[in-house]
Tab-separated table of C-alpha atoms and ligand atoms in Angstrom:
chain	number	residue	atom	x	y	z
O	1	MET	CA	89.720	85.184	82.522
O	2	LYS	CA	89.801	88.392	84.485
O	3	LEU	CA	91.859	88.740	87.604
O	4	ALA	CA	92.983	91.434	89.949
O	5	ILE	CA	96.669	92.312	90.109
O	6	MET	CA	97.887	91.694	93.647
O	7	GLU	CA	98.401	94.886	95.632
O	8	SER	CA	101.699	93.560	96.951
O	9	ILE	CA	103.260	93.754	93.502
O	10	SER	CA	103.328	97.506	93.559
O	11	SER	CA	106.365	97.746	91.304
O	12	LEU	CA	104.534	96.274	88.315
O	13	GLU	CA	102.747	98.531	85.863
O	14	VAL	CA	99.906	97.913	83.444
O	15	VAL	CA	101.408	98.845	80.090
O	16	ASN	CA	98.505	98.701	77.690
O	17	ARG	CA	96.814	102.061	78.223
O	18	SER	CA	93.737	101.415	76.130
O	19	ALA	CA	93.155	98.113	77.909
O	20	SER	CA	93.466	99.666	81.362
O	21	GLU	CA	91.191	102.537	80.375
O	22	ILE	CA	88.277	100.338	79.386
O	23	ARG	CA	88.558	97.987	82.368
O	24	PRO	CA	88.158	98.622	86.083
O	25	ARG	CA	91.469	99.724	87.632
O	26	GLY	CA	93.829	96.849	88.433
O	27	VAL	CA	91.949	94.283	86.379
O	28	ILE	CA	93.581	92.671	83.381
O	29	ASP	CA	91.980	90.527	80.748
O	30	THR	CA	94.693	87.976	80.141
O	31	ASN	CA	92.741	86.566	77.201
O	32	ASP	CA	93.539	89.345	74.800
O	33	LEU	CA	96.844	90.800	76.022
O	34	ALA	CA	99.982	88.723	75.719
O	35	TYR	CA	102.112	91.133	77.769
O	36	PRO	CA	99.811	93.280	79.896
O	37	VAL	CA	102.264	94.283	82.649
O	38	SER	CA	105.734	95.870	82.665
O	39	THR	CA	108.132	94.328	85.181
O	40	SER	CA	110.847	97.015	84.749
O	41	ARG	CA	110.474	98.486	88.222
O	42	LYS	CA	110.373	95.075	89.888
O	43	VAL	CA	113.518	93.911	88.022
O	44	ALA	CA	115.366	97.147	88.915
O	45	GLU	CA	114.326	96.729	92.555
O	46	LEU	CA	115.665	93.157	92.668
O	47	ILE	CA	118.952	94.155	90.998
O	48	ALA	CA	119.416	96.992	93.498
O	49	ARG	CA	118.742	94.619	96.390
O	50	TYR	CA	121.201	92.073	95.020
O	51	GLU	CA	123.888	94.783	94.675
O	52	ASP	CA	123.214	95.693	98.281
O	53	ILE	CA	123.267	92.245	99.909
O	54	SER	CA	125.468	90.325	97.390
O	55	ASP	CA	123.496	87.181	98.108
O	56	PHE	CA	120.739	85.283	96.374
O	57	ILE	CA	117.132	86.416	96.752
O	58	GLU	CA	114.328	83.907	97.232
O	59	VAL	CA	111.345	84.537	94.983
O	60	SER	CA	108.252	82.829	93.637
O	61	PHE	CA	107.807	83.483	89.921
O	62	ARG	CA	104.276	82.100	90.122
O	63	GLU	CA	103.439	84.877	92.574
O	64	MET	CA	105.487	87.598	90.858
O	65	VAL	CA	103.737	86.847	87.545
O	66	ASN	CA	100.341	86.126	89.031
O	67	TRP	CA	98.469	87.407	85.966
O	68	LEU	CA	99.521	84.239	84.080
O	69	ARG	CA	97.487	81.278	85.238
O	70	GLY	CA	96.416	78.045	83.628
O	71	GLU	CA	96.753	77.331	79.924
O	72	ARG	CA	97.859	79.960	77.478
O	73	ALA	CA	98.614	79.813	73.742
O	74	THR	CA	100.552	76.701	72.677
O	75	HIS	CA	102.600	75.997	75.827
O	76	TYR	CA	101.090	72.531	76.320
O	77	ILE	CA	100.913	71.130	72.794
O	78	HIS	CA	103.339	68.296	73.592
O	79	PRO	CA	104.958	66.842	76.727
O	80	TYR	CA	108.687	67.436	77.260
O	81	PRO	CA	110.933	66.772	80.256
O	82	ALA	CA	112.073	69.599	82.542
O	83	LYS	CA	110.089	72.368	80.847
O	84	LEU	CA	110.806	75.880	82.002
O	85	LEU	CA	108.100	77.644	83.982
O	86	PRO	CA	106.658	80.126	81.416
O	87	GLN	CA	106.411	82.772	84.160
O	88	ILE	CA	110.231	82.945	84.385
O	89	ALA	CA	110.662	83.799	80.689
O	90	HIS	CA	107.646	86.107	80.831
O	91	PHE	CA	108.945	88.022	83.869
O	92	PHE	CA	112.190	89.012	82.126
O	93	LEU	CA	110.646	89.573	78.682
O	94	ALA	CA	108.104	91.932	80.270
O	95	ASP	CA	110.973	94.331	81.021
O	96	PRO	CA	111.675	96.418	77.890
O	97	THR	CA	114.735	97.973	79.518
O	98	LEU	CA	116.386	94.582	80.027
O	99	PHE	CA	115.621	93.230	76.557
O	100	ASN	CA	115.119	95.413	73.469
O	101	PRO	CA	111.338	95.195	72.822
O	102	LYS	CA	111.924	94.735	69.072
O	103	GLY	CA	115.067	92.622	69.430
O	104	VAL	CA	116.196	89.030	68.894
O	105	ILE	CA	116.038	86.640	71.859
O	106	LEU	CA	117.961	83.375	71.615
O	107	ASP	CA	117.301	80.137	73.482
O	108	PRO	CA	120.197	77.799	72.555
O	109	PHE	CA	118.708	74.891	74.606
O	110	CYS	CA	115.125	75.455	73.470
O	111	GLY	CA	113.619	72.084	74.486
O	112	SER	CA	109.881	72.368	73.870
O	113	GLY	CA	110.107	76.088	73.058
O	114	THR	CA	108.814	77.821	76.194
O	115	VAL	CA	111.177	80.793	75.760
O	116	ALA	CA	110.638	80.971	71.996
O	117	LEU	CA	106.858	81.085	72.485
O	118	GLU	CA	107.040	83.800	75.142
O	119	THR	CA	109.465	85.695	72.881
O	120	VAL	CA	107.087	85.839	69.912
O	121	LEU	CA	104.165	86.631	72.225
O	122	SER	CA	106.199	89.588	73.513
O	123	GLY	CA	106.553	90.875	69.923
O	124	ARG	CA	110.245	89.993	69.579
O	125	LYS	CA	112.063	87.730	67.141
O	126	ALA	CA	112.764	84.193	68.454
O	127	TYR	CA	115.998	82.316	67.655
O	128	TRP	CA	116.291	78.800	69.034
O	129	ALA	CA	118.463	75.674	68.814
O	130	ASP	CA	118.490	72.182	70.316
O	131	VAL	CA	120.357	68.937	69.692
O	132	ASN	CA	117.073	66.989	69.881
O	133	PRO	CA	115.155	67.041	66.552
O	134	LEU	CA	111.869	66.482	68.426
O	135	ALA	CA	112.529	69.629	70.488
O	136	ARG	CA	113.113	71.613	67.282
O	137	LEU	CA	109.890	70.262	65.751
O	138	ILE	CA	107.766	71.108	68.819
O	139	THR	CA	109.299	74.600	69.048
O	140	ARG	CA	108.637	75.292	65.371
O	141	VAL	CA	104.997	74.217	65.624
O	142	LYS	CA	104.530	76.033	68.925
O	143	THR	CA	105.677	79.364	67.489
O	144	SER	CA	104.629	79.368	63.819
O	145	HIS	CA	101.547	80.662	62.069
O	146	TYR	CA	99.298	78.073	60.356
O	147	ASP	CA	96.278	78.428	58.145
O	148	LEU	CA	93.890	76.661	60.523
O	149	SER	CA	91.031	76.226	58.060
O	150	SER	CA	93.277	74.389	55.576
O	151	VAL	CA	94.535	72.223	58.435
O	152	MET	CA	90.981	71.015	59.081
O	153	ASP	CA	90.463	70.178	55.379
O	154	ILE	CA	93.676	68.144	55.418
O	155	HIS	CA	92.492	66.367	58.554
O	156	THR	CA	89.351	65.227	56.705
O	157	ALA	CA	91.515	63.890	53.844
O	158	ILE	CA	93.810	62.063	56.293
O	159	LYS	CA	90.801	60.421	57.926
O	160	ARG	CA	89.543	59.195	54.573
O	161	ARG	CA	92.882	57.721	53.577
O	162	ARG	CA	94.250	56.216	56.778
O	163	VAL	CA	92.225	53.023	57.242
O	164	THR	CA	92.652	51.478	53.808
O	165	GLY	CA	95.451	49.829	51.823
O	166	PRO	CA	97.622	46.721	51.968
O	167	GLU	CA	99.920	45.788	54.841
O	168	ILE	CA	102.610	48.378	55.459
O	169	VAL	CA	106.077	48.508	56.987
O	170	ALA	CA	106.438	50.339	60.297
O	171	PRO	CA	109.181	52.953	60.711
O	172	ASP	CA	112.421	52.249	62.628
O	173	VAL	CA	111.301	52.682	66.255
O	174	VAL	CA	113.512	51.462	69.086
O	175	ASN	CA	112.153	48.190	70.637
O	176	LEU	CA	108.961	48.638	68.611
O	177	THR	CA	107.251	45.359	69.536
O	178	PHE	CA	108.103	45.785	73.214
O	179	TRP	CA	106.334	49.153	73.365
O	180	TYR	CA	103.359	48.572	71.035
O	181	THR	CA	100.764	45.923	70.252
O	182	PRO	CA	100.535	44.751	66.576
O	183	SER	CA	97.246	46.591	66.000
O	184	THR	CA	98.647	49.853	67.407
O	185	ILE	CA	101.732	49.520	65.201
O	186	ASP	CA	99.473	49.037	62.177
O	187	ALA	CA	97.217	52.007	62.990
O	188	LEU	CA	100.102	54.396	63.761
O	189	SER	CA	101.923	53.356	60.573
O	190	ARG	CA	98.797	54.012	58.465
O	191	LEU	CA	98.265	57.336	60.149
O	192	LYS	CA	101.823	58.381	59.412
O	193	LEU	CA	101.501	57.398	55.738
O	194	ALA	CA	98.206	59.256	55.440
O	195	ILE	CA	99.783	62.422	56.908
O	196	GLU	CA	102.751	62.159	54.541
O	197	ALA	CA	100.391	61.776	51.584
O	198	GLU	CA	97.890	64.504	52.461
O	199	ALA	CA	99.699	67.222	54.434
O	200	SER	CA	101.513	69.942	52.524
O	201	ALA	CA	105.104	70.910	53.367
O	202	ALA	CA	103.630	73.882	55.246
O	203	THR	CA	101.399	71.807	57.525
O	204	ARG	CA	103.191	68.464	57.868
O	205	ASP	CA	105.007	69.434	61.093
O	206	TRP	CA	101.697	70.409	62.646
O	207	PHE	CA	100.248	66.918	62.089
O	208	MET	CA	103.510	65.277	63.129
O	209	VAL	CA	103.278	66.887	66.579
O	210	ALA	CA	99.810	65.341	67.015
O	211	LEU	CA	101.146	61.973	65.760
O	212	SER	CA	104.049	62.151	68.214
O	213	ALA	CA	101.746	62.825	71.182
O	214	THR	CA	99.496	59.974	69.988
O	215	ALA	CA	102.434	57.563	69.677
O	216	ARG	CA	103.398	58.309	73.259
O	217	LEU	CA	99.852	57.864	74.617
O	218	THR	CA	99.202	54.621	72.736
O	219	SER	CA	102.456	52.915	73.744
O	220	LYS	CA	102.791	50.651	76.752
O	221	ALA	CA	104.963	53.322	78.425
O	222	ASP	CA	103.643	55.144	81.477
O	223	PRO	CA	102.850	58.694	80.242
O	224	ARG	CA	103.458	60.123	83.724
O	225	PHE	CA	107.214	59.611	83.374
O	226	PRO	CA	109.431	61.264	80.754
O	227	VAL	CA	111.671	58.222	80.110
O	228	PRO	CA	109.715	55.217	78.742
O	229	VAL	CA	108.998	52.739	81.551
O	230	LYS	CA	106.400	50.023	81.119
O	231	ARG	CA	103.150	51.027	82.784
O	232	LYS	CA	101.245	48.836	85.180
O	233	PRO	CA	97.573	47.987	84.464
O	234	GLY	CA	94.997	50.535	85.615
O	235	VAL	CA	97.070	53.713	85.112
O	236	VAL	CA	94.762	56.735	84.913
O	237	PHE	CA	96.110	59.677	82.924
O	238	LYS	CA	94.272	63.001	82.592
O	239	GLY	CA	91.100	61.375	83.949
O	240	LYS	CA	91.131	58.378	81.604
O	241	GLU	CA	92.176	54.811	82.265
O	242	LEU	CA	94.753	53.722	79.703
O	243	VAL	CA	93.751	50.510	77.955
O	244	ALA	CA	95.802	47.673	76.453
O	245	GLU	CA	94.358	48.185	72.934
O	246	PRO	CA	93.916	51.945	72.523
O	247	ASP	CA	91.851	53.500	69.752
O	248	VAL	CA	94.722	55.187	67.915
O	249	TYR	CA	92.546	57.152	65.518
O	250	SER	CA	90.297	58.713	68.136
O	251	ILE	CA	93.300	59.596	70.327
O	252	PHE	CA	94.904	61.258	67.282
O	253	ASP	CA	91.709	63.223	66.629
O	254	GLU	CA	91.615	64.382	70.263
O	255	GLN	CA	95.246	65.497	70.067
O	256	LEU	CA	94.559	67.328	66.845
O	257	PHE	CA	91.540	69.218	68.159
O	258	ALA	CA	93.458	70.188	71.315
O	259	LEU	CA	96.290	71.457	69.078
O	260	LEU	CA	93.809	73.427	66.990
O	261	LYS	CA	92.276	75.087	70.066
O	262	ARG	CA	95.685	76.030	71.423
O	263	HIS	CA	96.749	77.438	68.060
O	264	GLN	CA	93.589	79.520	67.821
O	265	ASN	CA	94.455	81.022	71.202
O	266	PHE	CA	98.104	81.539	70.163
O	267	GLN	CA	97.143	83.260	66.923
O	268	SER	CA	94.702	85.568	68.660
O	269	LEU	CA	97.331	86.525	71.258
O	270	VAL	CA	100.392	86.902	69.044
O	271	GLY	CA	98.815	89.746	67.121
O	272	ARG	CA	101.111	89.621	64.072
O	273	PHE	CA	103.025	87.102	61.994
O	274	PRO	CA	105.472	85.488	64.447
O	275	GLU	CA	109.164	85.715	63.541
O	276	THR	CA	110.663	82.407	64.644
O	277	TYR	CA	113.930	80.840	63.428
O	278	CYS	CA	115.882	77.671	64.144
O	279	VAL	CA	119.557	78.630	64.425
O	280	GLY	CA	121.196	75.255	64.841
O	281	ASN	CA	121.448	71.983	66.674
O	282	ASP	CA	124.244	72.763	69.107
O	283	ALA	CA	124.279	75.500	71.725
O	284	ARG	CA	128.057	75.686	71.287
O	285	ALA	CA	127.810	76.682	67.606
O	286	ILE	CA	124.914	79.020	66.789
O	287	LYS	CA	124.309	79.307	63.042
O	288	ASN	CA	123.176	81.978	60.661
O	289	ILE	CA	119.699	81.889	59.125
O	290	ASP	CA	119.372	80.816	55.512
O	291	GLY	CA	115.730	81.269	54.452
O	292	GLU	CA	113.641	78.815	56.451
O	293	ALA	CA	116.625	76.748	57.628
O	294	PHE	CA	119.976	77.486	59.247
O	295	SER	CA	123.200	77.622	57.262
O	296	ASP	CA	126.656	76.157	57.977
O	297	ALA	CA	128.010	79.624	58.698
O	298	ALA	CA	128.234	80.914	62.251
O	299	ILE	CA	125.863	83.679	63.306
O	300	PRO	CA	127.795	87.009	63.383
O	301	ASN	CA	129.408	88.191	66.622
O	302	ASP	CA	127.423	90.703	68.729
O	303	SER	CA	124.148	90.022	66.894
O	304	VAL	CA	121.683	88.906	69.581
O	305	ASP	CA	119.749	91.230	71.936
O	306	GLY	CA	119.325	88.695	74.713
O	307	ILE	CA	119.507	85.063	75.772
O	308	ILE	CA	117.062	83.271	78.045
O	309	THR	CA	117.699	79.573	78.541
O	310	SER	CA	117.491	76.564	80.841
O	311	PRO	CA	120.410	74.300	79.955
O	312	PRO	CA	120.485	70.589	80.761
O	313	TYR	CA	121.591	69.603	84.257
O	314	ALA	CA	124.529	67.301	84.867
O	315	SER	CA	123.011	63.812	84.476
O	316	ALA	CA	119.507	64.877	85.538
O	317	GLN	CA	117.482	64.102	82.404
O	318	LYS	CA	117.781	61.731	79.469
O	319	TYR	CA	116.280	63.902	76.757
O	320	ILE	CA	117.041	61.652	73.800
O	321	ARG	CA	115.828	58.522	75.585
O	322	SER	CA	112.676	60.351	76.661
O	323	SER	CA	111.993	61.254	73.024
O	324	SER	CA	113.098	57.940	71.503
O	325	LEU	CA	109.629	56.604	70.556
O	326	SER	CA	108.597	59.878	68.902
O	327	LEU	CA	111.954	60.267	67.133
O	328	GLY	CA	111.412	56.837	65.576
O	329	TRP	CA	107.755	57.268	64.601
O	330	LEU	CA	108.427	60.647	63.019
O	331	SER	CA	111.566	59.312	61.256
O	332	LEU	CA	113.569	62.094	62.897
O	333	ALA	CA	116.225	59.642	64.088
O	334	SER	CA	116.774	55.956	63.398
O	335	THR	CA	117.693	53.570	66.206
O	336	ASP	CA	121.392	53.955	65.279
O	337	GLU	CA	121.196	57.746	65.200
O	338	LEU	CA	119.845	57.887	68.763
O	339	ARG	CA	123.317	57.083	70.086
O	340	LEU	CA	124.889	59.855	67.970
O	341	LEU	CA	122.366	62.400	69.264
O	342	ASN	CA	123.018	61.294	72.804
O	343	GLY	CA	126.750	61.716	72.270
O	344	ARG	CA	126.212	65.357	71.240
O	345	SER	CA	123.984	66.094	74.255
O	346	ILE	CA	125.401	68.060	77.162
O	347	GLY	CA	124.742	66.394	80.530
O	348	ARG	CA	124.792	62.869	79.057
O	349	GLU	CA	125.483	59.870	81.264
O	350	ARG	CA	127.421	57.408	79.123
O	351	PHE	CA	131.181	57.557	78.873
O	352	SER	CA	133.531	54.786	77.772
O	353	LYS	CA	135.864	53.276	80.381
O	354	ALA	CA	138.775	54.968	78.596
O	355	HIS	CA	137.070	58.364	79.013
O	356	SER	CA	136.058	57.705	82.617
O	357	ASP	CA	139.561	56.666	83.629
O	358	VAL	CA	140.953	60.100	82.753
O	359	LEU	CA	140.448	62.624	85.537
O	360	LEU	CA	139.759	65.930	83.757
O	361	ALA	CA	140.351	69.284	85.444
O	362	THR	CA	137.751	71.962	84.769
O	363	GLY	CA	139.839	74.859	86.073
O	364	ILE	CA	137.203	75.769	88.661
O	365	PRO	CA	138.853	74.943	92.019
O	366	ALA	CA	135.577	74.313	93.908
O	367	ALA	CA	134.296	72.000	91.161
O	368	ASP	CA	137.604	70.161	90.795
O	369	ARG	CA	137.647	69.429	94.537
O	370	VAL	CA	134.222	67.741	94.247
O	371	ILE	CA	135.145	65.907	91.042
O	372	ASN	CA	138.354	64.527	92.631
O	373	LEU	CA	136.337	63.157	95.560
O	374	VAL	CA	133.756	61.612	93.233
O	375	TYR	CA	136.534	60.090	91.077
O	376	GLU	CA	137.703	58.028	94.062
O	377	THR	CA	134.375	56.230	94.350
O	378	ASN	CA	132.828	56.411	90.870
O	379	ARG	CA	134.884	57.345	87.802
O	380	ASN	CA	131.902	57.436	85.466
O	381	ARG	CA	130.125	60.009	87.666
O	382	ALA	CA	133.326	62.080	87.791
O	383	ALA	CA	133.485	62.008	83.968
O	384	ILE	CA	129.819	63.089	83.735
O	385	ALA	CA	130.524	66.089	85.982
O	386	SER	CA	133.775	67.242	84.374
O	387	HIS	CA	132.579	66.818	80.771
O	388	TYR	CA	129.392	68.657	81.673
O	389	LEU	CA	131.255	71.692	82.992
O	390	LEU	CA	133.761	71.778	80.131
O	391	GLU	CA	130.924	71.624	77.581
O	392	MET	CA	128.972	74.295	79.451
O	393	ARG	CA	132.080	76.466	79.290
O	394	ASP	CA	132.021	76.121	75.489
O	395	PHE	CA	128.381	77.173	75.537
O	396	LEU	CA	129.198	80.252	77.676
O	397	ALA	CA	131.960	81.215	75.228
O	398	GLU	CA	129.481	81.012	72.344
O	399	ALA	CA	126.820	82.940	74.275
O	400	ALA	CA	129.326	85.724	75.009
O	401	ARG	CA	130.343	85.798	71.335
O	402	VAL	CA	126.823	86.212	69.950
O	403	LEU	CA	125.449	88.654	72.553
O	404	LYS	CA	125.594	92.362	71.805
O	405	PRO	CA	127.761	94.311	74.265
O	406	GLY	CA	125.574	95.438	77.156
O	407	ALA	CA	122.951	92.758	76.409
O	408	HIS	CA	121.594	90.422	79.098
O	409	MET	CA	121.431	86.659	79.502
O	410	VAL	CA	119.194	84.710	81.896
O	411	ILE	CA	120.275	81.159	82.760
O	412	VAL	CA	118.060	78.854	84.829
O	413	VAL	CA	119.927	75.933	86.442
O	414	GLY	CA	119.714	73.550	89.374
O	415	ASN	CA	122.266	72.310	91.876
O	416	ASN	CA	122.289	68.587	92.600
O	417	GLN	CA	124.348	65.921	94.288
O	418	ILE	CA	126.787	63.566	92.670
O	419	CYS	CA	127.775	60.519	94.766
O	420	GLY	CA	126.625	62.320	97.894
O	421	GLN	CA	128.706	65.438	97.093
O	422	ALA	CA	126.972	68.780	96.603
O	423	PHE	CA	127.463	69.806	92.952
O	424	GLU	CA	126.843	73.556	92.835
O	425	THR	CA	126.297	74.056	89.115
O	426	SER	CA	125.067	77.642	89.587
O	427	GLU	CA	128.294	78.648	91.383
O	428	TYR	CA	130.513	76.957	88.799
O	429	LEU	CA	128.672	78.631	85.913
O	430	CYS	CA	129.075	82.029	87.577
O	431	SER	CA	132.839	81.429	87.926
O	432	MET	CA	133.157	80.407	84.285
O	433	ALA	CA	131.009	83.298	83.032
O	434	THR	CA	133.498	85.856	84.366
O	435	LEU	CA	136.105	84.369	81.983
O	436	PHE	CA	133.947	85.615	79.098
O	437	ASN	CA	133.171	89.108	80.420
O	438	LEU	CA	129.705	88.127	81.556
O	439	ASP	CA	128.987	89.990	84.800
O	440	LEU	CA	126.490	88.567	87.276
O	441	LYS	CA	123.774	91.147	88.017
O	442	LEU	CA	121.200	89.107	89.893
O	443	LYS	CA	120.859	85.704	91.519
O	444	LEU	CA	117.356	84.450	92.366
O	445	VAL	CA	116.160	81.132	93.778
O	446	ASP	CA	112.733	79.617	93.213
O	447	THR	CA	111.264	76.302	94.386
O	448	ILE	CA	110.403	73.704	91.758
O	449	LYS	CA	106.838	72.470	92.163
O	450	GLY	CA	106.075	69.250	90.287
O	451	ARG	CA	107.474	69.970	86.867
O	452	GLY	CA	108.788	66.507	85.989
O	453	LEU	CA	112.285	67.336	87.223
O	454	LEU	CA	112.141	66.280	90.801
O	455	THR	CA	112.673	62.567	90.263
O	456	LYS	CA	116.040	61.166	91.146
O	457	ARG	CA	117.683	60.015	87.930
O	458	HIS	CA	120.370	57.927	89.554
O	459	ALA	CA	120.914	56.340	92.955
O	460	THR	CA	123.916	58.640	93.481
O	461	ALA	CA	122.239	61.817	92.209
O	462	GLY	CA	120.308	64.101	94.548
O	463	VAL	CA	116.819	65.422	93.992
O	464	ILE	CA	116.669	68.890	92.422
O	465	THR	CA	114.267	71.021	94.451
O	466	HIS	CA	115.273	74.590	93.624
O	467	GLU	CA	116.258	76.424	90.527
O	468	TRP	CA	118.707	79.259	90.321
O	469	ILE	CA	117.952	82.124	88.019
O	470	LEU	CA	121.141	83.947	87.053
O	471	LEU	CA	121.080	87.265	85.216
O	472	PHE	CA	124.301	88.257	83.421
O	473	ARG	CA	125.234	91.324	81.395
O	474	LYS	CA	127.890	91.272	78.685
O	475	ARG	CA	130.498	93.868	79.517
O	476	CYS	CA	131.004	96.749	77.060
O	477	LEU	CA	134.731	96.784	76.381
O	478	GLY	CA	136.780	99.673	74.996
X	1	SAM	C1	116.184	71.788	80.416
X	1	SAM	S1	115.900	71.324	78.750
X	1	SAM	C2	115.193	72.794	78.084
X	1	SAM	C3	113.719	72.865	78.386
X	1	SAM	C4	113.045	74.062	77.750
X	1	SAM	N1	113.421	75.296	78.382
X	1	SAM	C5	111.533	73.899	77.804
X	1	SAM	O1	110.835	74.704	78.413
X	1	SAM	O2	111.048	72.911	77.259
X	1	SAM	C6	117.508	71.300	78.078
X	1	SAM	C7	117.580	71.025	76.581
X	1	SAM	O3	118.958	71.082	76.192
X	1	SAM	C8	119.090	70.247	75.061
X	1	SAM	N2	120.528	70.015	74.787
X	1	SAM	C9	121.407	69.157	75.354
X	1	SAM	N3	122.616	69.282	74.796
X	1	SAM	C10	122.533	70.255	73.850
X	1	SAM	C11	123.455	70.863	72.955
X	1	SAM	N4	124.716	70.458	72.875
X	1	SAM	N5	123.009	71.861	72.166
X	1	SAM	C12	121.705	72.261	72.200
X	1	SAM	N6	120.790	71.693	73.004
X	1	SAM	C13	121.184	70.721	73.834
X	1	SAM	C14	118.276	69.012	75.426
X	1	SAM	O4	117.945	68.274	74.270
X	1	SAM	C15	117.078	69.666	76.119
X	1	SAM	O5	116.037	69.865	75.191
């Protein structure tokens, strides 16, 4: 795909000299350059304007990063709720003065790995963490190198093995018979066994991502919504009508070939062996790397060159519930473990009556005023809000600990309503960040356009229509 860089973005520069020399001026081939444009001048311009007006600036990342359009690399290998717009991560990573071009970029709430993927495409080292094991699996597959010819040989072996054998036991999937027909349960179970038997340790995750996407598409859940809700007859998804008895094996094959195509594109763009590491399962406790896995030890202080992340919103998404079918099919979490994972998730909705009855102060006067008002009408909602902010404060403390002095952090959040009260998460996070020597350098606002986040999650919660992009810099002390 070739496209002209818009004239209006005069503060962006084409960085790859050889590429610009062999192409007509102002035309970029986005097929073979992962990071064709430097955004340094544009970022500096925005920071200067923010210093001048001390107020947020409205932007459109889609327009500011107009050289990224459509599919690229492995961004769409698996659905995930509330994905970050890749253009936001790309815009900041395309500034080598903001983030060391050879440095480590951490996303402690990695979700489906949008930041991690853009990080490795930009030639940096990606560190990522998430409480949801499915998120960690998708991120790993999205950002790792695979031997694609061996993957196709394994696929042939899986095909040969999957349809035979005696009756088998299905894995522990929540409400299995509610979500699947008996023949789909049988086919998915055989497919899983065949993958476990044929795929090597190096390629198993790759096949598991395709199995997970297949399990979601062959369930009775409506694939248009992140949380499983039973679909009505006649739902058309990606141009196809979903049927009561789906052909599990052909859907799996389609998923696999789509994955292969996306990986081919990723591997041609990434240019070298991607450096990608999981550094834990809690944004409040980032771990050190130990070979392929993460260790129990904390990552050293001042060791990360940058953070780019979109944390959960207060009560806006149910990540574990959205992933529950996949977590079961992939044996990443049993039905009992789902509750434990939910309990460790920031932004969760369930609190016991004993917890809800206690009115917690967050120490942020503006937030406490809202929480007190909410407490009078709905104690559970008040508990959701106060626990959310206190847990986000722990995350900010950890982020400030691991960042190198002078390094930057980008946080993307949304403001919503709780029981009719405006809950200004972005303002509260800015107040808390100052406690940890994180200085706000830039505040941008962009409109969310149909990215699975707009739906109201609760009758008392408002619709999130904008996201706030906050750029902080860790102060250099002493
Ligand atoms: C807004 S989503 C991130 C989406 C991601 N940027 C993407 O593009 O897919 C927030 C993520 O935070 C994760 N999360 C919630 N609590 C967490 C915690 N305590 N530690 C780490 N991750 C957590 C959720 O599982 C979810 O994946």
